[in-house]
CSV table of C-alpha atoms and ligand atoms in Angstrom, one decimal:
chain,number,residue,atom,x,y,z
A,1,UNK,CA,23.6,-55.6,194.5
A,2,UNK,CA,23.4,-52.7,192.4
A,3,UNK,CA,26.0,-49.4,191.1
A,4,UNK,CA,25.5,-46.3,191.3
A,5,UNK,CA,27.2,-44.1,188.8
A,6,UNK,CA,27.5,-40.3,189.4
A,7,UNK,CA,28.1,-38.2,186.1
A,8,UNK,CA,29.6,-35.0,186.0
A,9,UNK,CA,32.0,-34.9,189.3
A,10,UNK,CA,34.7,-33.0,188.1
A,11,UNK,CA,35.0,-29.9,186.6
A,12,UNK,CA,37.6,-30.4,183.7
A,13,UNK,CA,35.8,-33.7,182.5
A,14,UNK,CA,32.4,-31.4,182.6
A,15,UNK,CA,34.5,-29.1,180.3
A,16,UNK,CA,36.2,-31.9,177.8
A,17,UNK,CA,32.8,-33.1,177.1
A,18,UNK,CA,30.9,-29.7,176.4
A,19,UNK,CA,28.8,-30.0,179.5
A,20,UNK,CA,27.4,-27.8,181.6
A,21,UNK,CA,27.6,-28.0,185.3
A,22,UNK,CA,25.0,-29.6,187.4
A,23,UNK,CA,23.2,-28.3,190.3
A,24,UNK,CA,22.9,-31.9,192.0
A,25,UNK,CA,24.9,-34.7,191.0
A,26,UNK,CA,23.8,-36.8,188.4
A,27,UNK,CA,23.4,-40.3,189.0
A,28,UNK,CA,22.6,-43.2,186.8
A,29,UNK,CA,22.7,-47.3,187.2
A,30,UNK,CA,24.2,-50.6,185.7
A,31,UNK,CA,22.8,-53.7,186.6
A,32,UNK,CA,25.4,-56.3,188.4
A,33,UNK,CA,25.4,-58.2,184.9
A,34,UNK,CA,27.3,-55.2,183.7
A,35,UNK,CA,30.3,-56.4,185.8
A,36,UNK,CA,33.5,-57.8,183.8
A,37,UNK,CA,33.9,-60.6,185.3
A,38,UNK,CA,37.7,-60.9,187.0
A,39,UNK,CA,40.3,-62.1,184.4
A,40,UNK,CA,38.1,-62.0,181.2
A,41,UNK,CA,39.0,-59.2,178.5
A,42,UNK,CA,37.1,-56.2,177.8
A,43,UNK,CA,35.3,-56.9,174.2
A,44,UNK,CA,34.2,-54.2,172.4
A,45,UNK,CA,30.7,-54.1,171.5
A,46,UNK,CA,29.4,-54.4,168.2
A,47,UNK,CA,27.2,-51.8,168.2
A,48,UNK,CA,29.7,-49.1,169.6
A,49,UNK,CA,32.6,-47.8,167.7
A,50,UNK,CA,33.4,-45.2,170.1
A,51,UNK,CA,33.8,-46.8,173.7
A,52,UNK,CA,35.0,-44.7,176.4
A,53,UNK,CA,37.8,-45.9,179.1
A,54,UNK,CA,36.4,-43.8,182.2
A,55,UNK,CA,38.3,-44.5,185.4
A,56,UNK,CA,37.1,-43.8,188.6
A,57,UNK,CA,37.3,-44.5,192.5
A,58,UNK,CA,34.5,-46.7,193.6
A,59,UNK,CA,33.1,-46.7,196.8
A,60,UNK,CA,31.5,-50.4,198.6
A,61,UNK,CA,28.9,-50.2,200.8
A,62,UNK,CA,28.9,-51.7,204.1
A,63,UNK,CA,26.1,-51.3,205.9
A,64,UNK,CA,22.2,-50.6,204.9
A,65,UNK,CA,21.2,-47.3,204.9
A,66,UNK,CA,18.5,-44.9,203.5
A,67,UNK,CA,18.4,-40.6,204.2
A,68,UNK,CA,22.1,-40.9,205.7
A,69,UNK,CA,22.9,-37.5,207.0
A,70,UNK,CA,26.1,-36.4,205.2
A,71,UNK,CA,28.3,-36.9,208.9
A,72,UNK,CA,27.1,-40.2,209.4
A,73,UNK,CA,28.5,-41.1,205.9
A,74,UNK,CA,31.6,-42.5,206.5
A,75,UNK,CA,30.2,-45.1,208.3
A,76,UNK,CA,28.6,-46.5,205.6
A,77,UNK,CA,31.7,-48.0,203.8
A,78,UNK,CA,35.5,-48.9,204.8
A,79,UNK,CA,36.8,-49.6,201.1
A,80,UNK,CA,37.4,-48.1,198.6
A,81,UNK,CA,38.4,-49.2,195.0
A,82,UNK,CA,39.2,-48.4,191.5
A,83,UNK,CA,36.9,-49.2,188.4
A,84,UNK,CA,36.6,-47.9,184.6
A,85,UNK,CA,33.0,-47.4,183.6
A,86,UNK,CA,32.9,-48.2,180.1
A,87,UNK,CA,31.2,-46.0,177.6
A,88,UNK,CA,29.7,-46.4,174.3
A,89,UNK,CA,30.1,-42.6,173.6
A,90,UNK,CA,28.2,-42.2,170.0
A,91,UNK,CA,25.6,-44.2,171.9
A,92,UNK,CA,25.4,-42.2,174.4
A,93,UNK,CA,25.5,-39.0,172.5
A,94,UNK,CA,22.5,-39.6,169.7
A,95,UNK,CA,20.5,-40.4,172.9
A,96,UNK,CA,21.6,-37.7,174.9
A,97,UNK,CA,20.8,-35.2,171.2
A,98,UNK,CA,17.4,-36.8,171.4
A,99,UNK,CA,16.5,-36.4,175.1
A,100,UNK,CA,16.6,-40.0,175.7
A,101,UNK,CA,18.2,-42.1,178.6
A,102,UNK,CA,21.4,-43.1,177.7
A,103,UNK,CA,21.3,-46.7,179.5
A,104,UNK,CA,22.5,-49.0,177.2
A,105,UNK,CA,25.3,-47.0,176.1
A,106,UNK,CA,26.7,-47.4,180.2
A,107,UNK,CA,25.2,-50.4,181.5
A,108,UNK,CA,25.6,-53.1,179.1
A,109,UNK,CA,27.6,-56.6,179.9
A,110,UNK,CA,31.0,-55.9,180.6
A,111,UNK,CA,30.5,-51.6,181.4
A,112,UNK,CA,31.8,-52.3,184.6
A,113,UNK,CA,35.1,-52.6,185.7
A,114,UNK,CA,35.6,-53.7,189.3
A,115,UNK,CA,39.3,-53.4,190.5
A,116,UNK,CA,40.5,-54.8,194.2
A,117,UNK,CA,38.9,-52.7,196.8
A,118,UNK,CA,41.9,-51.1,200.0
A,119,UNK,CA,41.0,-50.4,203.5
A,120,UNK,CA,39.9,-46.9,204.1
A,121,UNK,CA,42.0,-46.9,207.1
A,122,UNK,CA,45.1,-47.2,204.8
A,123,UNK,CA,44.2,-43.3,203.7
A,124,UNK,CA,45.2,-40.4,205.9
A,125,UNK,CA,42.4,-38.2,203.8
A,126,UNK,CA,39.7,-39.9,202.1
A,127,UNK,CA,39.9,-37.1,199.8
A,128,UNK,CA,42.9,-36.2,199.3
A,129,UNK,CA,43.6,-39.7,197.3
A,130,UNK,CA,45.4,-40.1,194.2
A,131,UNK,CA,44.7,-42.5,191.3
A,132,UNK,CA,45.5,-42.9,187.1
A,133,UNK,CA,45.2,-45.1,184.5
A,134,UNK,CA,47.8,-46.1,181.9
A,135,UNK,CA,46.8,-47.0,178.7
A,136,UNK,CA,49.7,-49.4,177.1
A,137,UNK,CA,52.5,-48.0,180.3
A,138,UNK,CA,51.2,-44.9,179.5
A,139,UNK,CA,49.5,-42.7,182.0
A,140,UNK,CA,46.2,-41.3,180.3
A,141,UNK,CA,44.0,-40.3,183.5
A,142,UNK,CA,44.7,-38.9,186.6
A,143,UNK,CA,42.9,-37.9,188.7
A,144,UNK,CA,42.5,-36.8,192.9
A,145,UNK,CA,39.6,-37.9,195.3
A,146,UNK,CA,39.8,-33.6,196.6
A,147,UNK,CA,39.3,-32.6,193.0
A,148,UNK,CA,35.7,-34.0,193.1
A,149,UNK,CA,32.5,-31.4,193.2
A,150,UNK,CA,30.7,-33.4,195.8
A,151,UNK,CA,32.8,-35.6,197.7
A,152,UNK,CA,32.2,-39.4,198.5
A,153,UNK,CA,30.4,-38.4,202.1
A,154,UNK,CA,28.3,-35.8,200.0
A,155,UNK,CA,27.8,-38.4,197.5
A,156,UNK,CA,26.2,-41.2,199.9
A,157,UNK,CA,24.3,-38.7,201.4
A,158,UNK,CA,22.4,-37.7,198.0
A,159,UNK,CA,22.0,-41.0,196.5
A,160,UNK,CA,20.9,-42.1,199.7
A,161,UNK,CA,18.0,-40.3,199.0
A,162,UNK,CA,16.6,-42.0,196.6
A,163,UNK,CA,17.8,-45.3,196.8
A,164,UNK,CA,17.8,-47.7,199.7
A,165,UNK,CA,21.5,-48.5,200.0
A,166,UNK,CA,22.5,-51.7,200.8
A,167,UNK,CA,25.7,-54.4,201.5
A,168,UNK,CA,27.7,-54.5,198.4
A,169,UNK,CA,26.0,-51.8,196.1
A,170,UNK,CA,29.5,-50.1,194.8
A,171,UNK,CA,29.5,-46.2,193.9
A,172,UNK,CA,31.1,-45.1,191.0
A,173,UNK,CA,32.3,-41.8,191.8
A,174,UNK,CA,32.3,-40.0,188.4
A,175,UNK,CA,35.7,-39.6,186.3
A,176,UNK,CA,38.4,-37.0,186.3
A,177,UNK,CA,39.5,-35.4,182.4
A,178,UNK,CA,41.4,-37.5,180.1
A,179,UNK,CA,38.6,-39.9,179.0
A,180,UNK,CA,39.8,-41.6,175.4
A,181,UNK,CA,38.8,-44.3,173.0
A,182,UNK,CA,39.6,-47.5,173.2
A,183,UNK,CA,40.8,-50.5,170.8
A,184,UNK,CA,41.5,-53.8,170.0
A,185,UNK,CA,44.7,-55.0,171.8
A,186,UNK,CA,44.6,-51.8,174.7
A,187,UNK,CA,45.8,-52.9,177.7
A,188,UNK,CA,44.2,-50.9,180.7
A,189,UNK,CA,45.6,-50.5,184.6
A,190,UNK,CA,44.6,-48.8,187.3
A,191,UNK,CA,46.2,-47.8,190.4
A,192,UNK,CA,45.6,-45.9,193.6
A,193,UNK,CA,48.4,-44.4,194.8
A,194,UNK,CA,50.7,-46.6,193.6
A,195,UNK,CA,48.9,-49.8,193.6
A,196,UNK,CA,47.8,-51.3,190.5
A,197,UNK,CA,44.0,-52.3,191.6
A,198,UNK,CA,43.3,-53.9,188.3
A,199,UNK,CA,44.8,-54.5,184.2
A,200,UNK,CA,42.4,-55.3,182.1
A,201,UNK,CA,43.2,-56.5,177.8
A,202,UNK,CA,40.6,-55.2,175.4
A,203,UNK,CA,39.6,-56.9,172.3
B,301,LIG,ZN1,31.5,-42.3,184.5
């Protein structure tokens, strides 16, 4: 399986990072071994000492699929989940200076944070959905799925363009404002709604 991140999805986390808006959504991968395992702490990398809590609602893939017209879209996945895509941020940003990609500063072992995935059936309005994550109890991101600049059907019908989607590949949908550092001892939880998807200890 592989993720798909988009970058860039909504318009006050374009402005709290300085960035300008895109044209077309930006999209970048992390291999599966960037998936944190279930019940195993975040560790923060050595070579980072500015990682990134990023939450965002993820989206699982049901069903191959490759040019999928935006209103065939839904079709293509009944769950949806909650995830924090980790970020090395000074990583990220000499690369970014320099032109370069900024892979390893997103994709590296433990960048992905897969929460429990709820039937899309449970939401009246796929995009009217809301979700937050709480850093130590307190909330630090919110965010809502009508707040994004290209919606999840919009989404699947871009990257779908590119890359041949198939059963299992989970879309990271890009993160809301509110992105932080984190450190040794953080305890991270995400909820839709008001379910707590996942909680996650970082050392
Ligand atoms: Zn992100």
């Amino acid at each position: 399986m592989k993720i798909i991140c988009v970058g860039r999805n909504y318009a006050a986390h374009i402005e709290e990072l300085d960035n300008e808006r895109p044209k077309n959504p930006i999209l970048f991968l992390k291999p599966d071994t960037a998936i944190l395992l279930k019940k195993n702490p975040f560790f923060i990398p050595d070579f980072s000492d500015d990682v990134h809590y990023e939450v965002e609602v993820l989206v699982k893939i049901n069903k191959i699929g490759k040019h999928i017209d935006r209103k065939f879209a839904h079709k293509y996945y009944d769950e949806i989940g909650l995830g924090i895509d980790f970020t090395a941020r000074d990583v990220q940003k000499q690369l970014k200076e320099k032109g370069l990609p900024w892979e390893i500063a997103k994709s590296f072992d433990g960048a992905a944070v897969v929460g429990n995935f709820l039937p899309k059936k449970a939401f009246d309005d796929i995009n009217n959905v809301n979700f937050s994550l709480e850093k130590n109890g307190k909330a630090v991101q919110t965010g809502n799925t009508s707040l994004m600049l290209w919606k999840i059907d919009d989404l699947i019908e871009y990257i779908s363009k590119y890359f041949t989607l198939k059963i299992g590949d989970i879309i990271f949908t890009g993160t809301p404002a509110g992105v932080g550092k984190v450190s040794n001892g953080d305890i991270l939880t995400g909820f839709i709604e008001r379910e707590e998807l996942f909680s996650i200890r970082v050392k």
